[in-house]
Amino acid sequence: MKRRMPRLKGRRGQAMVNYAIITFFILGGLTGLSMIILPQMLDALDAFTASMYFCVNMPLP
């Protein structure tokens, strides 16, 4: 015989809603944080590559 557990479905649904909300806030926070940090990281990478090109093209006596 199959046993029915009506409360279990409600609890699974509640857990799924909690998971979706937490995931949304984590991904939203990372997206917002990356919009602030990403331009700074790209500027640092640009400065690094510019210094490397300067060192490679530097005339040696």
PDB file of N, CA and C in Angstrom, residues 16-47:
ATOM      1  N   MET A  16      11.944  24.592  -1.594  1.00  0.00           N
ATOM      2  CA  MET A  16      12.276  25.033  -2.950  1.00  0.00           C
ATOM      3  C   MET A  16      12.157  26.546  -3.074  1.00  0.00           C
ATOM      4  N   VAL A  17      11.150  27.123  -2.445  1.00  0.00           N
ATOM      5  CA  VAL A  17      11.000  28.579  -2.469  1.00  0.00           C
ATOM      6  C   VAL A  17      12.171  29.231  -1.744  1.00  0.00           C
ATOM      7  N   ASN A  18      12.542  28.693  -0.583  1.00  0.00           N
ATOM      8  CA  ASN A  18      13.690  29.244   0.156  1.00  0.00           C
ATOM      9  C   ASN A  18      14.967  29.147  -0.676  1.00  0.00           C
ATOM     10  N   TYR A  19      15.173  28.011  -1.324  1.00  0.00           N
ATOM     11  CA  TYR A  19      16.352  27.814  -2.166  1.00  0.00           C
ATOM     12  C   TYR A  19      16.368  28.820  -3.315  1.00  0.00           C
ATOM     13  N   ALA A  20      15.225  29.030  -3.938  1.00  0.00           N
ATOM     14  CA  ALA A  20      15.150  29.964  -5.065  1.00  0.00           C
ATOM     15  C   ALA A  20      15.425  31.392  -4.615  1.00  0.00           C
ATOM     16  N   ILE A  21      14.891  31.786  -3.475  1.00  0.00           N
ATOM     17  CA  ILE A  21      15.103  33.155  -2.981  1.00  0.00           C
ATOM     18  C   ILE A  21      16.566  33.370  -2.616  1.00  0.00           C
ATOM     19  N   ILE A  22      17.155  32.421  -1.904  1.00  0.00           N
ATOM     20  CA  ILE A  22      18.561  32.560  -1.502  1.00  0.00           C
ATOM     21  C   ILE A  22      19.469  32.578  -2.732  1.00  0.00           C
ATOM     22  N   THR A  23      19.206  31.709  -3.693  1.00  0.00           N
ATOM     23  CA  THR A  23      20.000  31.683  -4.921  1.00  0.00           C
ATOM     24  C   THR A  23      19.882  32.991  -5.686  1.00  0.00           C
ATOM     25  N   PHE A  24      18.678  33.535  -5.747  1.00  0.00           N
ATOM     26  CA  PHE A  24      18.466  34.807  -6.431  1.00  0.00           C
ATOM     27  C   PHE A  24      19.282  35.921  -5.780  1.00  0.00           C
ATOM     28  N   PHE A  25      19.269  35.992  -4.455  1.00  0.00           N
ATOM     29  CA  PHE A  25      20.016  37.048  -3.782  1.00  0.00           C
ATOM     30  C   PHE A  25      21.525  36.852  -3.908  1.00  0.00           C
ATOM     31  N   ILE A  26      21.986  35.615  -3.882  1.00  0.00           N
ATOM     32  CA  ILE A  26      23.428  35.376  -4.045  1.00  0.00           C
ATOM     33  C   ILE A  26      23.876  35.766  -5.451  1.00  0.00           C
ATOM     34  N   LEU A  27      23.141  35.312  -6.468  1.00  0.00           N
ATOM     35  CA  LEU A  27      23.521  35.644  -7.842  1.00  0.00           C
ATOM     36  C   LEU A  27      23.368  37.133  -8.115  1.00  0.00           C
ATOM     37  N   GLY A  28      22.340  37.747  -7.575  1.00  0.00           N
ATOM     38  CA  GLY A  28      22.157  39.192  -7.740  1.00  0.00           C
ATOM     39  C   GLY A  28      23.269  39.976  -7.071  1.00  0.00           C
ATOM     40  N   GLY A  29      23.681  39.531  -5.890  1.00  0.00           N
ATOM     41  CA  GLY A  29      24.777  40.193  -5.190  1.00  0.00           C
ATOM     42  C   GLY A  29      26.093  40.051  -5.932  1.00  0.00           C
ATOM     43  N   LEU A  30      26.340  38.870  -6.475  1.00  0.00           N
ATOM     44  CA  LEU A  30      27.574  38.675  -7.238  1.00  0.00           C
ATOM     45  C   LEU A  30      27.573  39.496  -8.514  1.00  0.00           C
ATOM     46  N   THR A  31      26.412  39.618  -9.137  1.00  0.00           N
ATOM     47  CA  THR A  31      26.321  40.430 -10.349  1.00  0.00           C
ATOM     48  C   THR A  31      26.579  41.894 -10.027  1.00  0.00           C
ATOM     49  N   GLY A  32      25.970  42.377  -8.960  1.00  0.00           N
ATOM     50  CA  GLY A  32      26.186  43.770  -8.560  1.00  0.00           C
ATOM     51  C   GLY A  32      27.620  44.025  -8.155  1.00  0.00           C
ATOM     52  N   LEU A  33      28.210  43.068  -7.452  1.00  0.00           N
ATOM     53  CA  LEU A  33      29.597  43.215  -7.021  1.00  0.00           C
ATOM     54  C   LEU A  33      30.546  43.179  -8.213  1.00  0.00           C
ATOM     55  N   SER A  34      30.256  42.330  -9.192  1.00  0.00           N
ATOM     56  CA  SER A  34      31.138  42.246 -10.358  1.00  0.00           C
ATOM     57  C   SER A  34      31.062  43.510 -11.204  1.00  0.00           C
ATOM     58  N   MET A  35      29.927  44.192 -11.184  1.00  0.00           N
ATOM     59  CA  MET A  35      29.824  45.443 -11.940  1.00  0.00           C
ATOM     60  C   MET A  35      30.699  46.524 -11.322  1.00  0.00           C
ATOM     61  N   ILE A  36      30.982  46.414 -10.038  1.00  0.00           N
ATOM     62  CA  ILE A  36      31.848  47.386  -9.367  1.00  0.00           C
ATOM     63  C   ILE A  36      33.317  47.000  -9.535  1.00  0.00           C
ATOM     64  N   ILE A  37      33.633  45.728  -9.379  1.00  0.00           N
ATOM     65  CA  ILE A  37      35.024  45.280  -9.346  1.00  0.00           C
ATOM     66  C   ILE A  37      35.591  45.025 -10.741  1.00  0.00           C
ATOM     67  N   LEU A  38      34.775  44.571 -11.677  1.00  0.00           N
ATOM     68  CA  LEU A  38      35.279  44.190 -12.998  1.00  0.00           C
ATOM     69  C   LEU A  38      35.997  45.321 -13.730  1.00  0.00           C
ATOM     70  N   PRO A  39      35.486  46.547 -13.764  1.00  0.00           N
ATOM     71  CA  PRO A  39      36.248  47.614 -14.440  1.00  0.00           C
ATOM     72  C   PRO A  39      37.610  47.870 -13.797  1.00  0.00           C
ATOM     73  N   GLN A  40      37.691  47.776 -12.476  1.00  0.00           N
ATOM     74  CA  GLN A  40      38.975  47.971 -11.807  1.00  0.00           C
ATOM     75  C   GLN A  40      39.950  46.855 -12.173  1.00  0.00           C
ATOM     76  N   MET A  41      39.449  45.628 -12.259  1.00  0.00           N
ATOM     77  CA  MET A  41      40.318  44.514 -12.630  1.00  0.00           C
ATOM     78  C   MET A  41      40.797  44.646 -14.074  1.00  0.00           C
ATOM     79  N   LEU A  42      39.930  45.104 -14.960  1.00  0.00           N
ATOM     80  CA  LEU A  42      40.342  45.296 -16.351  1.00  0.00           C
ATOM     81  C   LEU A  42      41.359  46.427 -16.480  1.00  0.00           C
ATOM     82  N   ASP A  43      41.211  47.488 -15.699  1.00  0.00           N
ATOM     83  CA  ASP A  43      42.208  48.561 -15.703  1.00  0.00           C
ATOM     84  C   ASP A  43      43.557  48.052 -15.202  1.00  0.00           C
ATOM     85  N   ALA A  44      43.542  47.214 -14.167  1.00  0.00           N
ATOM     86  CA  ALA A  44      44.787  46.645 -13.650  1.00  0.00           C
ATOM     87  C   ALA A  44      45.438  45.736 -14.687  1.00  0.00           C
ATOM     88  N   LEU A  45      44.638  44.944 -15.383  1.00  0.00           N
ATOM     89  CA  LEU A  45      45.175  44.075 -16.434  1.00  0.00           C
ATOM     90  C   LEU A  45      45.762  44.898 -17.572  1.00  0.00           C
ATOM     91  N   ASP A  46      45.113  45.989 -17.922  1.00  0.00           N
ATOM     92  CA  ASP A  46      45.614  46.866 -18.978  1.00  0.00           C
ATOM     93  C   ASP A  46      46.950  47.484 -18.576  1.00  0.00           C
ATOM     94  N   ALA A  47      47.056  47.937 -17.326  1.00  0.00           N
ATOM     95  CA  ALA A  47      48.318  48.512 -16.849  1.00  0.00           C
ATOM     96  C   ALA A  47      49.424  47.455 -16.839  1.00  0.00           C
TER      97      ALA A  47
END
